[in-house]
Coordinates of C-alpha atoms and ligand atoms in Angstrom, one line a residue:
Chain A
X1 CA 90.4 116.7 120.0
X2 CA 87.8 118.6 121.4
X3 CA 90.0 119.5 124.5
X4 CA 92.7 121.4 122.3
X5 CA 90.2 123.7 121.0
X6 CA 87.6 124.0 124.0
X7 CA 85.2 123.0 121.8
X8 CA 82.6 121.5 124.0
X9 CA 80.7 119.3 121.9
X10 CA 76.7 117.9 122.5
X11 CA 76.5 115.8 119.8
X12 CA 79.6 113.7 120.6
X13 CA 77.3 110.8 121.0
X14 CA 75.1 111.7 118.3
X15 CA 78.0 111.0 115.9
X16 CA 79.1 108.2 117.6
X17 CA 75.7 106.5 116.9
X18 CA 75.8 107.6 113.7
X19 CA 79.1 105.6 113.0
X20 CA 77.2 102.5 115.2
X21 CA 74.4 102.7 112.3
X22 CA 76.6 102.9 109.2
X23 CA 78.8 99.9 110.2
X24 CA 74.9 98.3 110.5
X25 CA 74.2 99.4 107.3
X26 CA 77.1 97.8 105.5
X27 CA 76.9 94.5 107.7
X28 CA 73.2 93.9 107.2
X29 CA 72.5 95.1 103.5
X30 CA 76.5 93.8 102.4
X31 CA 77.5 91.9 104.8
X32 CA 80.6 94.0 105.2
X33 CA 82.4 93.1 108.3
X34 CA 82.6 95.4 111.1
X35 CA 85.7 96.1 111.8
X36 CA 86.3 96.5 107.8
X37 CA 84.0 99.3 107.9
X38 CA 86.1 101.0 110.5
X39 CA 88.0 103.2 107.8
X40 CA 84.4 103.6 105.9
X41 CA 82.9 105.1 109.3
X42 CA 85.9 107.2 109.6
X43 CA 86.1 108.6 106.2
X44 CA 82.4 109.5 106.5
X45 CA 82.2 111.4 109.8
X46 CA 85.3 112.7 108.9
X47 CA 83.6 114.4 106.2
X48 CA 79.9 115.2 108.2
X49 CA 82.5 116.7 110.8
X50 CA 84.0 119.3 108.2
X51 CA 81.0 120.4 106.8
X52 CA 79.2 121.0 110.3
X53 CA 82.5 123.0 111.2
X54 CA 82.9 125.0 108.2
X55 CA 79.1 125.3 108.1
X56 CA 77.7 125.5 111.3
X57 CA 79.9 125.6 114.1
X58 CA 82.8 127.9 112.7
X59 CA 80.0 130.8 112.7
X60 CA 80.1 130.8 116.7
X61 CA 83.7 130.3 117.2
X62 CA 84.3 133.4 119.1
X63 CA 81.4 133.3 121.2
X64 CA 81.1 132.2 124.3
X65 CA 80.8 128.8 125.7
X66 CA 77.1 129.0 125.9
X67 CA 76.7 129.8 122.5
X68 CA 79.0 126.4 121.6
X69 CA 76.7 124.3 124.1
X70 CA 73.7 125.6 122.7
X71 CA 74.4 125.4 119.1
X72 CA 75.7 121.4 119.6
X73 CA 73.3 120.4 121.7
X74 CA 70.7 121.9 119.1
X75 CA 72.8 120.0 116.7
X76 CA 72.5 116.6 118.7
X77 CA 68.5 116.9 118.5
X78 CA 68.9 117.4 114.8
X79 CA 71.2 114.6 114.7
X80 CA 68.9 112.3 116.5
X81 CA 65.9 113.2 115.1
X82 CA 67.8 112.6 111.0
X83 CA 68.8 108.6 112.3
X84 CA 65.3 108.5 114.0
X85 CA 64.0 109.2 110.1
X86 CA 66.8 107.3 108.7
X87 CA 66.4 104.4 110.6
X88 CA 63.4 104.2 112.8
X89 CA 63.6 103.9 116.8
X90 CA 64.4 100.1 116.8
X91 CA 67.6 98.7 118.6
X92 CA 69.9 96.9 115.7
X93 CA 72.9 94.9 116.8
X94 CA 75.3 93.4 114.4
X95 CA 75.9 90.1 115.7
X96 CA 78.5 88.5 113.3
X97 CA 79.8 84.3 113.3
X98 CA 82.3 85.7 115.8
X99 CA 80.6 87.7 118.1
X100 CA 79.7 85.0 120.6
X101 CA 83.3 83.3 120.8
X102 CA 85.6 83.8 123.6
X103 CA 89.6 84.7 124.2
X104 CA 90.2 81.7 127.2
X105 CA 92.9 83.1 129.8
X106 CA 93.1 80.3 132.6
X107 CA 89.9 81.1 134.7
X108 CA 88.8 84.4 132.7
X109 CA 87.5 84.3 129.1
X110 CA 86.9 87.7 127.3
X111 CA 85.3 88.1 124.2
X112 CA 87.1 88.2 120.9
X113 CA 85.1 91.5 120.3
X114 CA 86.3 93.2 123.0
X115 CA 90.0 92.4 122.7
X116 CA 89.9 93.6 118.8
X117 CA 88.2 96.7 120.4
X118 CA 91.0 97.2 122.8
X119 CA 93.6 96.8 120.0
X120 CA 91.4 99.5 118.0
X121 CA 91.3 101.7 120.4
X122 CA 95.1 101.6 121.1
X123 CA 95.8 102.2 117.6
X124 CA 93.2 104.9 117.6
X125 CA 95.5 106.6 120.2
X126 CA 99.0 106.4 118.5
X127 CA 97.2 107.3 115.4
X128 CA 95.7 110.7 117.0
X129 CA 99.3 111.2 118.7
X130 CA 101.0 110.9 115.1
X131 CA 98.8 113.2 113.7
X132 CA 99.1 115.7 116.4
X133 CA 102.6 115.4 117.0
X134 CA 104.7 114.6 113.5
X135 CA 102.7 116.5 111.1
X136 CA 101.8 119.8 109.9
X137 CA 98.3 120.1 110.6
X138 CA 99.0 118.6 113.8
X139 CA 101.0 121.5 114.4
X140 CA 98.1 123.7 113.1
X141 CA 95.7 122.2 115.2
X142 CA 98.0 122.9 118.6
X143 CA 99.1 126.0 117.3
X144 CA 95.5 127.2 117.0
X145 CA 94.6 125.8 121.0
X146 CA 97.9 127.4 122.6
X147 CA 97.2 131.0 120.6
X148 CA 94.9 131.4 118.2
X149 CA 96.2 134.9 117.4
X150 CA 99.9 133.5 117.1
X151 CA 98.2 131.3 114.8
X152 CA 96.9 133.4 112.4
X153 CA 100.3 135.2 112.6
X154 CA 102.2 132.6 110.8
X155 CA 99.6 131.6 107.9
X156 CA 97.3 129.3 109.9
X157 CA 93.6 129.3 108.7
X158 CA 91.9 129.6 111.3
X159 CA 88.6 128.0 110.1
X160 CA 90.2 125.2 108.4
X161 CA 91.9 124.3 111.4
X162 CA 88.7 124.1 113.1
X163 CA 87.1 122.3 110.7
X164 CA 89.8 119.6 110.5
X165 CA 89.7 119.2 114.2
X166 CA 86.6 118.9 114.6
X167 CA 86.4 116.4 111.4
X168 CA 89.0 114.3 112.8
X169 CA 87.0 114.4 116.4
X170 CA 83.9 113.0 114.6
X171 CA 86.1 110.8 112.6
X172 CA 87.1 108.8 115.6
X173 CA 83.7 109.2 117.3
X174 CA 82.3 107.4 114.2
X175 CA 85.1 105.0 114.6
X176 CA 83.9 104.2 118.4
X177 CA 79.8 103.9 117.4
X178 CA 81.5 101.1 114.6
X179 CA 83.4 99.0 117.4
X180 CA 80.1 99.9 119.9
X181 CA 77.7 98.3 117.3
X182 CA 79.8 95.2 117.8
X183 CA 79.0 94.5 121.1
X184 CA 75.8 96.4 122.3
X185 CA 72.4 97.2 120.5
X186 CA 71.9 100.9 118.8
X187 CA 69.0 103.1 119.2
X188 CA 69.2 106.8 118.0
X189 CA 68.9 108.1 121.3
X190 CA 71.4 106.1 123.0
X191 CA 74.6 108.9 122.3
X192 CA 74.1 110.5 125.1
X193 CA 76.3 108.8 127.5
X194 CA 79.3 108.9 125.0
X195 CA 78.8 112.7 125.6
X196 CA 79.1 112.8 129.0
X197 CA 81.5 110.1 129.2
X198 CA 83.7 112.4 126.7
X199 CA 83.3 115.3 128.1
X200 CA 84.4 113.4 131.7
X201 CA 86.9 112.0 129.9
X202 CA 88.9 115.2 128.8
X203 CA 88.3 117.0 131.8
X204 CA 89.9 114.1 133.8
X205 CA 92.6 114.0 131.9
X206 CA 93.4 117.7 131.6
X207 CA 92.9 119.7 128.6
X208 CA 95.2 119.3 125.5
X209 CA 97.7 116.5 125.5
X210 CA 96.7 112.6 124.4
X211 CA 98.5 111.1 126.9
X212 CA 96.5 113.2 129.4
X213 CA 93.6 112.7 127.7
X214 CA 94.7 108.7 127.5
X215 CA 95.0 108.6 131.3
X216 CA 91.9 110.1 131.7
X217 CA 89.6 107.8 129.4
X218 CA 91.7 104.7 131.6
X219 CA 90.9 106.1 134.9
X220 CA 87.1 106.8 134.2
X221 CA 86.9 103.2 133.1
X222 CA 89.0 101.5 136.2
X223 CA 86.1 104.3 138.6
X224 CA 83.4 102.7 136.2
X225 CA 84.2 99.1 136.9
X226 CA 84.8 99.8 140.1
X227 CA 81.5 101.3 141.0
X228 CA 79.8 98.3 139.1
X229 CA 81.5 95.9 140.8
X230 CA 81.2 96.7 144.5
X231 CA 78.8 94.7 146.5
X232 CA 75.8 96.3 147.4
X233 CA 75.9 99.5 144.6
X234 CA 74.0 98.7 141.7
X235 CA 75.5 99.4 138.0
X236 CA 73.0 102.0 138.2
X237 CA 75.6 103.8 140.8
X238 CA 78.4 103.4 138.4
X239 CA 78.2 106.7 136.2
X240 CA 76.9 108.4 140.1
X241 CA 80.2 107.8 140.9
X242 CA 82.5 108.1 138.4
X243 CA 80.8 111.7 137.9
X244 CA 81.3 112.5 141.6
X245 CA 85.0 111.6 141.0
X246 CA 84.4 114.0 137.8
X247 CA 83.3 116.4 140.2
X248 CA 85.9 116.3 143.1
X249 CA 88.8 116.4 140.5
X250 CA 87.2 119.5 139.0
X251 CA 87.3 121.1 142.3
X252 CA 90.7 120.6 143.4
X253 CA 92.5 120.7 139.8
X254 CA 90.8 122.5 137.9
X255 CA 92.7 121.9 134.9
X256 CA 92.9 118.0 135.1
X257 CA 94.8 115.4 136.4
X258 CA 98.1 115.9 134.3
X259 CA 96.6 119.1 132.3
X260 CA 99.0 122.6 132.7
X261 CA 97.3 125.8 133.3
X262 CA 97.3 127.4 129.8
Chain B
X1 CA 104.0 169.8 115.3
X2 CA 105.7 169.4 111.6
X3 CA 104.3 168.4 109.1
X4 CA 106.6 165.6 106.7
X5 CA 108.8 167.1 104.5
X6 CA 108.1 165.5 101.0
X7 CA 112.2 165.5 100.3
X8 CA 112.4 162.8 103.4
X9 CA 110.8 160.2 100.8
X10 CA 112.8 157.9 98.9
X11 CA 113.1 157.6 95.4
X12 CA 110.9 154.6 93.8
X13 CA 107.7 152.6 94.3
X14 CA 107.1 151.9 97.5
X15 CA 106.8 148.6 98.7
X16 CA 103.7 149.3 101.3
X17 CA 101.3 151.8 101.1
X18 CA 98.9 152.4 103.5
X19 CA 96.5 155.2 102.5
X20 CA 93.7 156.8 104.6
X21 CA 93.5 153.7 106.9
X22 CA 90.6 153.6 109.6
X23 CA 90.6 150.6 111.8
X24 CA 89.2 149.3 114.9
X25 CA 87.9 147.0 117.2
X26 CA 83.7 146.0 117.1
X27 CA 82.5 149.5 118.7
X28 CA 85.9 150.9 119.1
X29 CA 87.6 153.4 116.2
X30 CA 91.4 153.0 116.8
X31 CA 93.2 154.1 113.7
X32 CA 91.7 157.5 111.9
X33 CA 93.3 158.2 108.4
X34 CA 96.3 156.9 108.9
X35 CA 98.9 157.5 105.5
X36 CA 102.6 155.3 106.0
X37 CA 104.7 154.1 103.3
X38 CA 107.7 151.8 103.5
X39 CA 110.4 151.6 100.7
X40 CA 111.9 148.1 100.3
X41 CA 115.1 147.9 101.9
X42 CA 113.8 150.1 104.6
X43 CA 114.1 150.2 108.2
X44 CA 110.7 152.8 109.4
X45 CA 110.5 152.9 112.9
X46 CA 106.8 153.4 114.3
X47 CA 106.7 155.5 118.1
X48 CA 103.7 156.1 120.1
X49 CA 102.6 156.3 123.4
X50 CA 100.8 153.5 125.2
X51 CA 97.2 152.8 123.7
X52 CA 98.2 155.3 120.9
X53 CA 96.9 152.1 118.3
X54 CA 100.8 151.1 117.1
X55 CA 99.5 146.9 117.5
X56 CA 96.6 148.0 115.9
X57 CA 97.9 149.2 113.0
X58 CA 100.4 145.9 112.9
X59 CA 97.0 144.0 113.2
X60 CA 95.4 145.8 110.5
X61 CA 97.9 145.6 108.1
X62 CA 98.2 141.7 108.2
X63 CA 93.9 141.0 109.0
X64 CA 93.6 140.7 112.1
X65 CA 92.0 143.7 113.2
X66 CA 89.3 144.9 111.2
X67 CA 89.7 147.8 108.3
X68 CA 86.8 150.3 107.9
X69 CA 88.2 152.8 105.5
X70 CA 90.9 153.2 103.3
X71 CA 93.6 151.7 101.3
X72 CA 96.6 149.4 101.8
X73 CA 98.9 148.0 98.7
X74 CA 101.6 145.6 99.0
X75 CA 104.4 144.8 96.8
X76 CA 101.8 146.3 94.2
X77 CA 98.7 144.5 94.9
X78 CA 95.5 145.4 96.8
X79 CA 95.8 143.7 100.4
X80 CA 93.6 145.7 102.1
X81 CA 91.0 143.7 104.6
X82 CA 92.6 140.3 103.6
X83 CA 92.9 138.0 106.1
X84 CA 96.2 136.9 107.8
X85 CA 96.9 134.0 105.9
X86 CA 96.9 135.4 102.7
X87 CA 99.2 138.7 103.9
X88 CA 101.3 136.0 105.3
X89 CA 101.7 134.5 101.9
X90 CA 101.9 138.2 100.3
X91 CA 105.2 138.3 102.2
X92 CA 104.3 140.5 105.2
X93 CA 104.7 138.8 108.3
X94 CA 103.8 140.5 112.0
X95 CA 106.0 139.2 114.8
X96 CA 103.3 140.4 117.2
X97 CA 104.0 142.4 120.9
X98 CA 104.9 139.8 123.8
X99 CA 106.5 137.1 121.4
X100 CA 103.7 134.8 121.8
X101 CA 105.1 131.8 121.6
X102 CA 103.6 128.6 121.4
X103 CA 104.7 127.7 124.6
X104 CA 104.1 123.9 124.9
X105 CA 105.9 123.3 121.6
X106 CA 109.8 123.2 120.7
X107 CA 111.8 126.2 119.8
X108 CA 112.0 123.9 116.5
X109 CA 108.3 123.8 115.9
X110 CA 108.0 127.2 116.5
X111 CA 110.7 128.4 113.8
X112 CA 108.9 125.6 111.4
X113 CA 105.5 126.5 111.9
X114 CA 106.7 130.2 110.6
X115 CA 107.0 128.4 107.4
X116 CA 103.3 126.9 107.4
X117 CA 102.3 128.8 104.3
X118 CA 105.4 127.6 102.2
X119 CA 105.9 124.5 100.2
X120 CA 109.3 125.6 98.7
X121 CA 112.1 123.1 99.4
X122 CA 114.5 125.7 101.4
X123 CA 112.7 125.6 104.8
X124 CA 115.8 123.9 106.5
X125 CA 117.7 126.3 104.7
X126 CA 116.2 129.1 106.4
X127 CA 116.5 127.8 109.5
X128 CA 120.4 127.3 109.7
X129 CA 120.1 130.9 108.0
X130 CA 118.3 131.8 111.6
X131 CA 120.0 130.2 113.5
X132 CA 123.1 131.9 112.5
X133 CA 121.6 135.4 113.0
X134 CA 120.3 133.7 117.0
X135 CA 123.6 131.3 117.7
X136 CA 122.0 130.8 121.6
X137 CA 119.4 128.7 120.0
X138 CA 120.9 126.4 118.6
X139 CA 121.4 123.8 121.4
X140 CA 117.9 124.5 122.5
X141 CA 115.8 124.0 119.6
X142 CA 114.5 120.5 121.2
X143 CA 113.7 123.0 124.6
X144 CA 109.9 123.6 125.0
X145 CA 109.8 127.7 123.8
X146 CA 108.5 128.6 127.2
X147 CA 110.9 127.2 129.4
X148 CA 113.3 130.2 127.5
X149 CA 114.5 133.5 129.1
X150 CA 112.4 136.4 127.6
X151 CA 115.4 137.0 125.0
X152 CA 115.4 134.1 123.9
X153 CA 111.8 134.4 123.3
X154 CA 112.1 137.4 121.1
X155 CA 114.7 135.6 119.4
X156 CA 112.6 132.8 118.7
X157 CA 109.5 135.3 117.8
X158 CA 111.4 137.4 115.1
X159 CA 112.8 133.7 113.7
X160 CA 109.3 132.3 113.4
X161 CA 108.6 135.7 111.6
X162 CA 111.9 135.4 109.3
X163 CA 110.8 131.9 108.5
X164 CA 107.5 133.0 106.6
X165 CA 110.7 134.8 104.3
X166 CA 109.3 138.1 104.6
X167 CA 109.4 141.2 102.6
X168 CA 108.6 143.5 105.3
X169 CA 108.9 142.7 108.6
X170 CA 106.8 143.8 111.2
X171 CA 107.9 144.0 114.8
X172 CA 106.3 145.0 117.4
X173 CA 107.8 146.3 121.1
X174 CA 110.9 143.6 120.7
X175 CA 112.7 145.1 123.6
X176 CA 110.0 145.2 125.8
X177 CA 110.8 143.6 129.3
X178 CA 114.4 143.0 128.4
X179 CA 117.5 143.6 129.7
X180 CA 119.4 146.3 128.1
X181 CA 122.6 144.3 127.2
X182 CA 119.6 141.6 125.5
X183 CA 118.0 144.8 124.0
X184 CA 121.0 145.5 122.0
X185 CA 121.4 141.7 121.2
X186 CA 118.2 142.0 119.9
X187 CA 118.2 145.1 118.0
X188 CA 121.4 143.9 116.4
X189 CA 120.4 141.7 114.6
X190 CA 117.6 143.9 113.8
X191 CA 119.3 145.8 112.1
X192 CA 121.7 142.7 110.7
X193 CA 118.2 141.4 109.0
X194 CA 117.3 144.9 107.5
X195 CA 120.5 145.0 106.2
X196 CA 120.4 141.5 104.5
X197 CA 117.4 143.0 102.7
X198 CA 114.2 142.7 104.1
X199 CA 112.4 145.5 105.0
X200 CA 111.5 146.2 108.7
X201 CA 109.1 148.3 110.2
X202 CA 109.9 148.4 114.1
X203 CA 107.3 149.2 116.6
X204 CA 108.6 150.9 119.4
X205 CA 107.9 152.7 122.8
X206 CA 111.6 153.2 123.4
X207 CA 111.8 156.4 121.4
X208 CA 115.7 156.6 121.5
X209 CA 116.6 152.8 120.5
X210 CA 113.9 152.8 117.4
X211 CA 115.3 156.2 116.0
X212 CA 118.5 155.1 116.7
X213 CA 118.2 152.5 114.4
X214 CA 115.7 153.6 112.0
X215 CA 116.0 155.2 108.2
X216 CA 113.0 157.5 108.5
X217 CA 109.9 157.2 111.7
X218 CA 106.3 157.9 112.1
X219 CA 104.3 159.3 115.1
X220 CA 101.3 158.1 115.9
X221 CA 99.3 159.2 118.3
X222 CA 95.3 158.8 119.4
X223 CA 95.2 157.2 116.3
X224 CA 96.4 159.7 113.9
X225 CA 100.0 160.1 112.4
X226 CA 100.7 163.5 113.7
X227 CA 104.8 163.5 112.7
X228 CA 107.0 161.9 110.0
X229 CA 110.5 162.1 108.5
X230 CA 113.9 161.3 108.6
X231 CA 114.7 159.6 111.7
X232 CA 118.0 161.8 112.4
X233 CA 115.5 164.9 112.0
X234 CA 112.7 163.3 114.6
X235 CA 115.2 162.4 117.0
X236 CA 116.1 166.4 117.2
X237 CA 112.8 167.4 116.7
X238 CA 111.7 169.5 120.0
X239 CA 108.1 168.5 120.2
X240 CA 109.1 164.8 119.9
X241 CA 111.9 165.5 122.7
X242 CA 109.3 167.0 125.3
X243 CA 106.5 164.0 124.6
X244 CA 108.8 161.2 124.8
X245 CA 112.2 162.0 126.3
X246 CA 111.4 164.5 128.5
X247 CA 113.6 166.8 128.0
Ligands
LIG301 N1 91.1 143.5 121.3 C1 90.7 144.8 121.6 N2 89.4 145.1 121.7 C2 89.1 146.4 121.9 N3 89.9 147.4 122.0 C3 91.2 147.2 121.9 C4 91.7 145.8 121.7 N4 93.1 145.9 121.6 C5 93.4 147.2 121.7 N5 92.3 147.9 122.0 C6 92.3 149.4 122.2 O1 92.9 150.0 121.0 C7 93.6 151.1 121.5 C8 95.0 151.0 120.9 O2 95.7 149.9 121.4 P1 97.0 149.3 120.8 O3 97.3 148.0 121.5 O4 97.0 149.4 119.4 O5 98.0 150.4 121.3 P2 99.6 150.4 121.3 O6 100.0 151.7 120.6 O7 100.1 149.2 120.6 O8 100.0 150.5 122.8 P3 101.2 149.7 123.6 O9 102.4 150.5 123.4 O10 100.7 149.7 125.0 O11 101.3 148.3 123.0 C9 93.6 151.1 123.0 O12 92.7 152.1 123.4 C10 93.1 149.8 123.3 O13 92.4 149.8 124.5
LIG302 MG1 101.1 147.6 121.3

């Protein structure tokens, strides 16, 4: 989402978490299970997204990239420091009757978690290609990243379509911390990676399309695993490399692996 | 150079009326004073040198420039300083210089997103209407609108415009970077839409072609309207003849 816009967003990870910690909240005061409060994450970030947008963001929209990275990563502290308040510095897990069993394939056995995660995130994906591609505010949304002027020009609002975007970014972001809380401990601070790893992510891929954006999000992972499972490099040298990757890309194409030049 | 001759006016209420209009960008007056009107039915042509603040006006008129002074009514109401959307919705639509297309998207999308501000049941209708005026595109409507010739672009541009169902339509520098055989395509069907009944107002560096087609023209230049009137009178004018036809 962020890459149709260029909205380069610093508290990515901050809303991710925030998603992680009310899927904890439902499972540990209700006993909801996590993946049925995958729509409740949604819905809720959907809504925190719109209301940073409109109020915050949507101020700076014309301003130059600084400005953006400065104003979210401002943001992201503020972020932190609210679930810091919320929910003090402790690591919480949600560890449900299922978490510990296994999918056996022959030799390999991968946990049910992570498969239901994979089937989440795939559905993530067509969902985010629906929007963008069959329906109107889809159309909006590309409209506004391909010409913002053009936009305007044929009734577009160019704040509301901000808003929404940005919404619907923090919608699946809080979607992500949901499936994350499933299978890894939560701390307030702990967004940051997601950042990085988004903003990787869409530049890999290239800028605007989900199948680009798809590809990228596949390939950092495959360099990830990679880099963690080659003899002698620690997991420590996994991001090292997948960011020098990252970095070559950027060098020789600038605008991605299967982006087009705007 | 003349001043208008109040006899060139036609009879009624006018459908736009722009009175006293300053406009600009951030630090940067464009537009000084600037009086137009536009009857409905009409077809105003609007000539200027480059940088003379033709676009700027456009932009004004529908919110996306900034207005600092002055008065515009449309269709009766107050629209000035409103932003695009709700001119859009007012039923004055600005098919701006260059096409600008979105490029990445079908011809189809294109035409449809002209419609975003309408919920009325007749948006297919419109588009066969479209297509009919712009025949080419009609086996290309699933193309990606920047893989077209630059004809077909303006054709697309003044359809996305159409498709907001506009009661003036604002077009700015269609011929520009055409062909002359396209250029008449174009301005054919120009003149096809104006006489349908909407209202055009045609932005226009080629001096000849707008006044050609036009009812009545304005001058603008630095900013300023300097010259307005009938365009049969304009096109004979002397002063108009030496700026921009050099003879
Ligand atoms: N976005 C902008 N920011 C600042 N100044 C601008 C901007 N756009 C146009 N101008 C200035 O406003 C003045 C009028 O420009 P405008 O584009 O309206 O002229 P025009 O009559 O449409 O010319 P052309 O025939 O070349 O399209 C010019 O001096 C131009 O430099
Ligand atoms: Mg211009």
């Amino acid at each position: 989402m962020w890459g149709i816009l260029n909205i380069v967003n610093l508290a990515h990870g901050a809303l991710v978490i925030a998603g992680g910690y009310l899927t904890w909240l439902l499972y540990s005061r209700w006993h909801v299970d996590p993946f049925l409060s995958l729509p409740v994450d949604a819905v809720a970030l959907f809504v925190i997204g719109y209301a940073l947008q409109r109020g915050v963001i949507n101020r700076i929209i014309r301003a130059p990239l600084l400005f953006t990275f400065l104003l979210t990563f401002g943001l992201n502290l503020i972020l932190v420091s609210v679930l810091l308040l919320l929910f003090t510095p402790d690591y919480r897990s949600v560890t449900t009757s299922y978490s510990g069993s296994r999918l056996e394939l022959g030799s390999i056995a991968v946990p049910y978690i992570r498969v239901a995660s994979l089937a989440v995130a795939i559905l993530l994906a067509a969902i985010l290609w629906l929007i963008l591609n069959r329906s109107r505010t889809g159309a909006a949304i590309q409209a506004v990243g391909a010409d913002r002027d053009a936009a305007q020009l044929v009734g577009i609002d160019l704040r509301h379509a901000y808003a929404l975007t940005f919404a619907i970014g923090a919608a699946f972001a809080g979607v992500a911390g949901g499936l994350i809380s499933t299978f890894q401990a939560i701390t307030p601070t702990a967004g940051d990676p997601y950042t990085l790893q988004a903003f990787a992510v869409v530049i890999l891929g290239g800028l605007g399309r989900v199948s680009a954006t798809v590809a990228g999000g596949l390939l950092f992972g495959l360099i990830e695993i990679l880099g963690q499972s080659t003899p002698g490099l620690g997991s420590g040298y996994a991001n090292a490399i997948a960011f020098a990757v990252l970095v070559i890309v950027l060098a020789f194409r600038p605008q991605g692996l299967l982006g087009r030049l705007a | 150079m003349s001043a208008t001759p109040a006899a060139a006016m036609p009879e009624g209420e006018p459908l736009l009326e722009v009175r006293r209009l300053d406009a600009g960008f951030l630090l940067i007056p464009v537009l000084f004073q600037v009086d137009l009107d536009i009857w409905p039915g009409e077809l105003v042509a609007l000539i200027g040198a480059n940088g003379a603040g033709k676009s700027t006006l456009l932009g004004a008129l529908t919110g996306l420039v900034r207005v600092t002074a002055g008065q515009v009514v449309f269709n009766g109401r107050p629209v000035t300083g409103l932003r695009p959307e709700q001119t859009v919705a007012a039923g004055l639509v600005h098919v701006p210089q260059g096409r600008r297309l979105f490029g990445t998207m079908t011809v189809e999308r294109n035409l449809l997103l002209g419609a975003y501000r309408r919920r009325d049941p007749r948006i297919r209708e419109d588009l066969e209407r479209i297509l009919a005026y712009f025949p080419t595109l009609q086996d290309k409507l699933h193309r990606d609108a920047g893989t077209l010739s630059g004809g077909e672009q303006q054709m697309v541009a003044i359809g996305r415009g159409l498709m907001g169902r506009p009661r003036l339509l604002m077009i700015d520098e269609p011929s520009l970077g055409l062909a002359p055989k396209v250029v008449d395509r174009v301005m054919e069907v120009v003149r096809a839409i104006n006489h349908d009944g909407t209202a055009v107002l045609l932005v226009e560096q080629d001096v000849v072609l707008a006044l050609e087609a036009a009812d009545r023209g304005y001058v603008l230049e630095n900013g300023h309207v300097v010259m307005s009137g009938r365009a049969g009178e304009l096109r004979h004018d002397p002063a108009i003849r030496k700026a921009y036809l050099g003879v």
